[in-house]
Amino acid sequence: MPYLVLLGAPGSGKGTQASVLAKALGVPHVASGDLLRAHVAQQTELGRMAHQYMTRGELVPDDVTIAMVMERLDQPDARQGAVLDGFPRTVVQAEALDARLAERGAGVDRALLLVVPDDELVRRLAGRWLCRQCGASYHEVSNPPRQPGRCDRCGGPLFQRDDDTPTVVRKRLAVFREQTLPLLDYYRRQGKLVEVDGVGEIAQVREALLAAALGTPA
Ligand code: AP5
Ligand code: MG
Ligand code: ZN
């Protein structure tokens, strides 16, 4: 079972696709943003610290996210594989992930990059609604829930993220370009990067991702 890294700008569809991809592959979906938001909601010390960075659209310091994600990957269900969403986001995080997986005789099998133009990202984030209970992601125009404000999957209440405001979205896009784009070269050099067109029907993007996840590297 594989360790897959899903890369992409804010709004590129990582969360939408990762949960389904993980289910199809029989591995857990590990999303650093969801783990951080759970800490914020529970008002843990980590959550209070991380929240300041998140509301500004900046990255939470590497040591914090690395420790948090490694703890998750140490749990029994993630010892054979996982779909990683939002982590790694810096070269330091990627190196920490490689070191930890090497200890268990594994490694990142593939890094899949969802490619979506900026204007589409902004449009998607402005209309996004998320499930408070299960994390499912909706869009008020392109992927509306059957009943407004309620999750199709679990019936939980939907909410909008406080970092989806225009100013913070612009900042998150800039941070992605400056701090996460260098990661592409890191995985490209290892022959692990596969670019996938992230524009189109959600089901169509999912098929392309699955093919890229399971196919032989280019
Ligand atoms: P995180 O939660 O990871 O947010 P992000 O990277 O900004 O990405 P998003 O979750 O906003 O987008 P997504 O790609 O998941 O898109 P989605 O599927 O929802 O991180 C948040 C913050 O936490 C960071 O800013 C940072 O502060 C901190 N953080 C997290 N990880 C960290 C790390 N490793 N290191 C340091 N700090 C970290 O889709 C978006 C919308 O588009 C939805 O409405 C969806 O319905 C719609 N949509 C999806 N696909 C399509 C499609 N094909 N067509 C039309 N609409 C679509
Ligand atoms: Mg997400
Ligand atoms: Zn739900």
PDB file of C-alpha atoms and ligand atoms in Angstrom, residues 7-18 31-34 36-37 50-62 65-66 68-69 85-90 93 114 116 120-121 123-130 135-140 142-144 161 163-164 168 172-173 175-176 197-206, ligand 1:
ATOM      1  CA  LEU A   7       0.410  18.684  -3.744  1.00  0.00           C
ATOM      2  CA  GLY A   8      -1.433  21.730  -4.965  1.00  0.00           C
ATOM      3  CA  ALA A   9      -2.226  25.360  -4.272  1.00  0.00           C
ATOM      4  CA  PRO A  10      -4.956  26.342  -1.805  1.00  0.00           C
ATOM      5  CA  GLY A  11      -8.259  25.411  -3.422  1.00  0.00           C
ATOM      6  CA  SER A  12      -6.757  23.029  -5.964  1.00  0.00           C
ATOM      7  CA  GLY A  13      -8.921  20.172  -4.654  1.00  0.00           C
ATOM      8  CA  LYS A  14      -6.554  18.295  -2.338  1.00  0.00           C
ATOM      9  CA  GLY A  15      -9.146  17.711   0.380  1.00  0.00           C
ATOM     10  CA  THR A  16     -11.942  16.925  -2.084  1.00  0.00           C
ATOM     11  CA  GLN A  17      -9.877  14.278  -3.833  1.00  0.00           C
ATOM     12  CA  ALA A  18      -7.675  12.932  -1.024  1.00  0.00           C
ATOM     13  CA  ALA A  31      -4.478  16.209   6.209  1.00  0.00           C
ATOM     14  CA  SER A  32      -2.219  18.554   8.160  1.00  0.00           C
ATOM     15  CA  GLY A  33      -4.740  21.415   7.857  1.00  0.00           C
ATOM     16  CA  ASP A  34      -7.527  19.236   9.315  1.00  0.00           C
ATOM     17  CA  LEU A  36      -4.384  21.734  12.909  1.00  0.00           C
ATOM     18  CA  ARG A  37      -8.029  22.862  12.760  1.00  0.00           C
ATOM     19  CA  ALA A  50      -0.943  27.533  15.201  1.00  0.00           C
ATOM     20  CA  HIS A  51      -4.091  29.635  14.871  1.00  0.00           C
ATOM     21  CA  GLN A  52      -2.120  32.905  14.725  1.00  0.00           C
ATOM     22  CA  TYR A  53      -0.258  31.693  11.638  1.00  0.00           C
ATOM     23  CA  MET A  54      -3.297  30.138   9.980  1.00  0.00           C
ATOM     24  CA  THR A  55      -5.490  33.255  10.226  1.00  0.00           C
ATOM     25  CA  ARG A  56      -2.689  35.239   8.532  1.00  0.00           C
ATOM     26  CA  GLY A  57      -2.282  32.612   5.802  1.00  0.00           C
ATOM     27  CA  GLU A  58       1.283  31.857   6.849  1.00  0.00           C
ATOM     28  CA  LEU A  59       2.823  28.442   7.413  1.00  0.00           C
ATOM     29  CA  VAL A  60       2.883  27.058  10.933  1.00  0.00           C
ATOM     30  CA  PRO A  61       6.541  26.421  11.967  1.00  0.00           C
ATOM     31  CA  ASP A  62       8.048  23.202  10.589  1.00  0.00           C
ATOM     32  CA  THR A  65       3.676  20.400  11.860  1.00  0.00           C
ATOM     33  CA  ILE A  66       6.352  17.711  11.553  1.00  0.00           C
ATOM     34  CA  MET A  68       2.027  16.509  14.654  1.00  0.00           C
ATOM     35  CA  VAL A  69       1.989  14.621  11.333  1.00  0.00           C
ATOM     36  CA  ASP A  85      -2.830  16.249   1.995  1.00  0.00           C
ATOM     37  CA  GLY A  86      -1.178  19.588   2.834  1.00  0.00           C
ATOM     38  CA  PHE A  87       1.997  17.969   4.137  1.00  0.00           C
ATOM     39  CA  PRO A  88       4.836  18.277   3.267  1.00  0.00           C
ATOM     40  CA  ARG A  89       4.777  21.951   2.326  1.00  0.00           C
ATOM     41  CA  THR A  90       8.483  22.758   2.689  1.00  0.00           C
ATOM     42  CA  GLN A  93       9.080  18.756   6.005  1.00  0.00           C
ATOM     43  CA  LEU A 114      -3.049  19.226  -8.914  1.00  0.00           C
ATOM     44  CA  VAL A 116      -5.274  24.782 -11.321  1.00  0.00           C
ATOM     45  CA  GLU A 120     -10.149  29.390 -10.572  1.00  0.00           C
ATOM     46  CA  LEU A 121      -8.562  28.877  -7.110  1.00  0.00           C
ATOM     47  CA  ARG A 123     -13.399  31.364  -7.223  1.00  0.00           C
ATOM     48  CA  ARG A 124     -13.368  27.968  -5.524  1.00  0.00           C
ATOM     49  CA  LEU A 125     -12.270  29.198  -2.106  1.00  0.00           C
ATOM     50  CA  ALA A 126     -14.803  32.032  -2.067  1.00  0.00           C
ATOM     51  CA  GLY A 127     -17.661  29.510  -2.417  1.00  0.00           C
ATOM     52  CA  ARG A 128     -16.346  26.687  -0.255  1.00  0.00           C
ATOM     53  CA  TRP A 129     -18.332  25.137   2.580  1.00  0.00           C
ATOM     54  CA  LEU A 130     -16.935  22.385   4.818  1.00  0.00           C
ATOM     55  CA  GLY A 135     -14.460  17.446   6.791  1.00  0.00           C
ATOM     56  CA  ALA A 136     -16.265  16.911   3.460  1.00  0.00           C
ATOM     57  CA  SER A 137     -15.831  19.878   1.119  1.00  0.00           C
ATOM     58  CA  TYR A 138     -18.601  21.529  -0.929  1.00  0.00           C
ATOM     59  CA  HIS A 139     -18.915  24.496  -3.264  1.00  0.00           C
ATOM     60  CA  GLU A 140     -22.036  26.611  -3.395  1.00  0.00           C
ATOM     61  CA  SER A 142     -19.953  23.677  -8.542  1.00  0.00           C
ATOM     62  CA  ASN A 143     -20.574  21.079  -5.832  1.00  0.00           C
ATOM     63  CA  PRO A 144     -23.535  22.135  -3.642  1.00  0.00           C
ATOM     64  CA  ARG A 161     -13.143  28.696   6.921  1.00  0.00           C
ATOM     65  CA  ASP A 163      -8.855  31.866   6.185  1.00  0.00           C
ATOM     66  CA  ASP A 164     -10.986  31.866   3.007  1.00  0.00           C
ATOM     67  CA  VAL A 168      -5.864  35.750   3.393  1.00  0.00           C
ATOM     68  CA  ARG A 172      -1.858  31.733   1.041  1.00  0.00           C
ATOM     69  CA  LEU A 173      -1.310  31.727  -2.739  1.00  0.00           C
ATOM     70  CA  VAL A 175       3.126  31.455   0.438  1.00  0.00           C
ATOM     71  CA  PHE A 176       2.439  28.454  -1.796  1.00  0.00           C
ATOM     72  CA  ASP A 197      -4.892  18.682 -14.570  1.00  0.00           C
ATOM     73  CA  GLY A 198      -7.074  19.807 -11.648  1.00  0.00           C
ATOM     74  CA  VAL A 199      -9.645  21.622 -13.784  1.00  0.00           C
ATOM     75  CA  GLY A 200     -12.800  19.794 -14.822  1.00  0.00           C
ATOM     76  CA  GLU A 201     -15.506  17.685 -13.212  1.00  0.00           C
ATOM     77  CA  ILE A 202     -14.523  16.409  -9.757  1.00  0.00           C
ATOM     78  CA  ALA A 203     -15.092  12.795 -10.889  1.00  0.00           C
ATOM     79  CA  GLN A 204     -12.933  13.320 -13.963  1.00  0.00           C
ATOM     80  CA  VAL A 205     -10.059  14.780 -11.897  1.00  0.00           C
ATOM     81  CA  ARG A 206     -10.392  11.810  -9.533  1.00  0.00           C
TER      82      ARG A 206
HETATM   83  P1  AP5 B   1      -4.811  23.554   4.453  1.00  0.00           P
HETATM   84  O1  AP5 B   1      -6.000  23.192   5.206  1.00  0.00           O
HETATM   85  O2  AP5 B   1      -3.919  22.508   3.953  1.00  0.00           O
HETATM   86  O3  AP5 B   1      -5.275  24.515   3.273  1.00  0.00           O
HETATM   87  P2  AP5 B   1      -4.713  24.809   1.809  1.00  0.00           P
HETATM   88  O4  AP5 B   1      -3.476  24.159   1.376  1.00  0.00           O
HETATM   89  O5  AP5 B   1      -4.744  26.281   1.728  1.00  0.00           O
HETATM   90  O6  AP5 B   1      -5.712  24.125   0.883  1.00  0.00           O
HETATM   91  P3  AP5 B   1      -7.243  24.119   1.019  1.00  0.00           P
HETATM   92  O7  AP5 B   1      -7.682  23.157   2.052  1.00  0.00           O
HETATM   93  O8  AP5 B   1      -7.737  25.527   1.119  1.00  0.00           O
HETATM   94  O9  AP5 B   1      -7.646  23.620  -0.452  1.00  0.00           O
HETATM   95  P4  AP5 B   1      -7.838  22.151  -1.021  1.00  0.00           P
HETATM   96  O10 AP5 B   1      -6.788  21.942  -2.054  1.00  0.00           O
HETATM   97  O11 AP5 B   1      -7.982  21.129   0.053  1.00  0.00           O
HETATM   98  O12 AP5 B   1      -9.220  22.371  -1.784  1.00  0.00           O
HETATM   99  P5  AP5 B   1     -10.655  21.698  -1.549  1.00  0.00           P
HETATM  100  O13 AP5 B   1     -10.617  20.266  -1.915  1.00  0.00           O
HETATM  101  O14 AP5 B   1     -11.203  22.058  -0.227  1.00  0.00           O
HETATM  102  O15 AP5 B   1      -3.923  24.552   5.328  1.00  0.00           O
HETATM  103  C1  AP5 B   1      -4.498  25.638   6.026  1.00  0.00           C
HETATM  104  C2  AP5 B   1      -3.453  26.350   6.846  1.00  0.00           C
HETATM  105  O16 AP5 B   1      -2.911  25.449   7.827  1.00  0.00           O
HETATM  106  C3  AP5 B   1      -2.237  26.853   6.081  1.00  0.00           C
HETATM  107  O17 AP5 B   1      -2.446  28.122   5.517  1.00  0.00           O
HETATM  108  C4  AP5 B   1      -1.156  26.867   7.184  1.00  0.00           C
HETATM  109  O18 AP5 B   1      -1.297  27.970   7.996  1.00  0.00           O
HETATM  110  C5  AP5 B   1      -1.513  25.640   7.992  1.00  0.00           C
HETATM  111  N1  AP5 B   1      -0.824  24.411   7.542  1.00  0.00           N
HETATM  112  C6  AP5 B   1      -1.401  23.270   7.056  1.00  0.00           C
HETATM  113  N2  AP5 B   1      -0.482  22.355   6.742  1.00  0.00           N
HETATM  114  C7  AP5 B   1       0.718  22.905   7.038  1.00  0.00           C
HETATM  115  C8  AP5 B   1       2.059  22.448   6.904  1.00  0.00           C
HETATM  116  N3  AP5 B   1       2.345  21.231   6.401  1.00  0.00           N
HETATM  117  N4  AP5 B   1       3.046  23.283   7.296  1.00  0.00           N
HETATM  118  C9  AP5 B   1       2.796  24.505   7.790  1.00  0.00           C
HETATM  119  N5  AP5 B   1       1.542  24.998   7.922  1.00  0.00           N
HETATM  120  C10 AP5 B   1       0.508  24.210   7.558  1.00  0.00           C
HETATM  121  O19 AP5 B   1     -11.462  22.453  -2.707  1.00  0.00           O
HETATM  122  C11 AP5 B   1     -11.699  23.847  -2.655  1.00  0.00           C
HETATM  123  C12 AP5 B   1     -13.086  24.183  -3.202  1.00  0.00           C
HETATM  124  O20 AP5 B   1     -13.139  23.865  -4.591  1.00  0.00           O
HETATM  125  C13 AP5 B   1     -14.230  23.386  -2.561  1.00  0.00           C
HETATM  126  O21 AP5 B   1     -15.340  24.232  -2.449  1.00  0.00           O
HETATM  127  C14 AP5 B   1     -14.505  22.252  -3.554  1.00  0.00           C
HETATM  128  O22 AP5 B   1     -15.852  21.816  -3.516  1.00  0.00           O
HETATM  129  C15 AP5 B   1     -14.177  22.929  -4.878  1.00  0.00           C
HETATM  130  N6  AP5 B   1     -13.655  22.007  -5.895  1.00  0.00           N
HETATM  131  C16 AP5 B   1     -12.775  20.983  -5.702  1.00  0.00           C
HETATM  132  N7  AP5 B   1     -12.492  20.373  -6.878  1.00  0.00           N
HETATM  133  C17 AP5 B   1     -13.198  21.040  -7.831  1.00  0.00           C
HETATM  134  C18 AP5 B   1     -13.317  20.885  -9.255  1.00  0.00           C
HETATM  135  N8  AP5 B   1     -12.657  19.911  -9.925  1.00  0.00           N
HETATM  136  N9  AP5 B   1     -14.114  21.743  -9.918  1.00  0.00           N
HETATM  137  C19 AP5 B   1     -14.788  22.722  -9.245  1.00  0.00           C
HETATM  138  N10 AP5 B   1     -14.717  22.911  -7.909  1.00  0.00           N
HETATM  139  C20 AP5 B   1     -13.933  22.085  -7.210  1.00  0.00           C
END
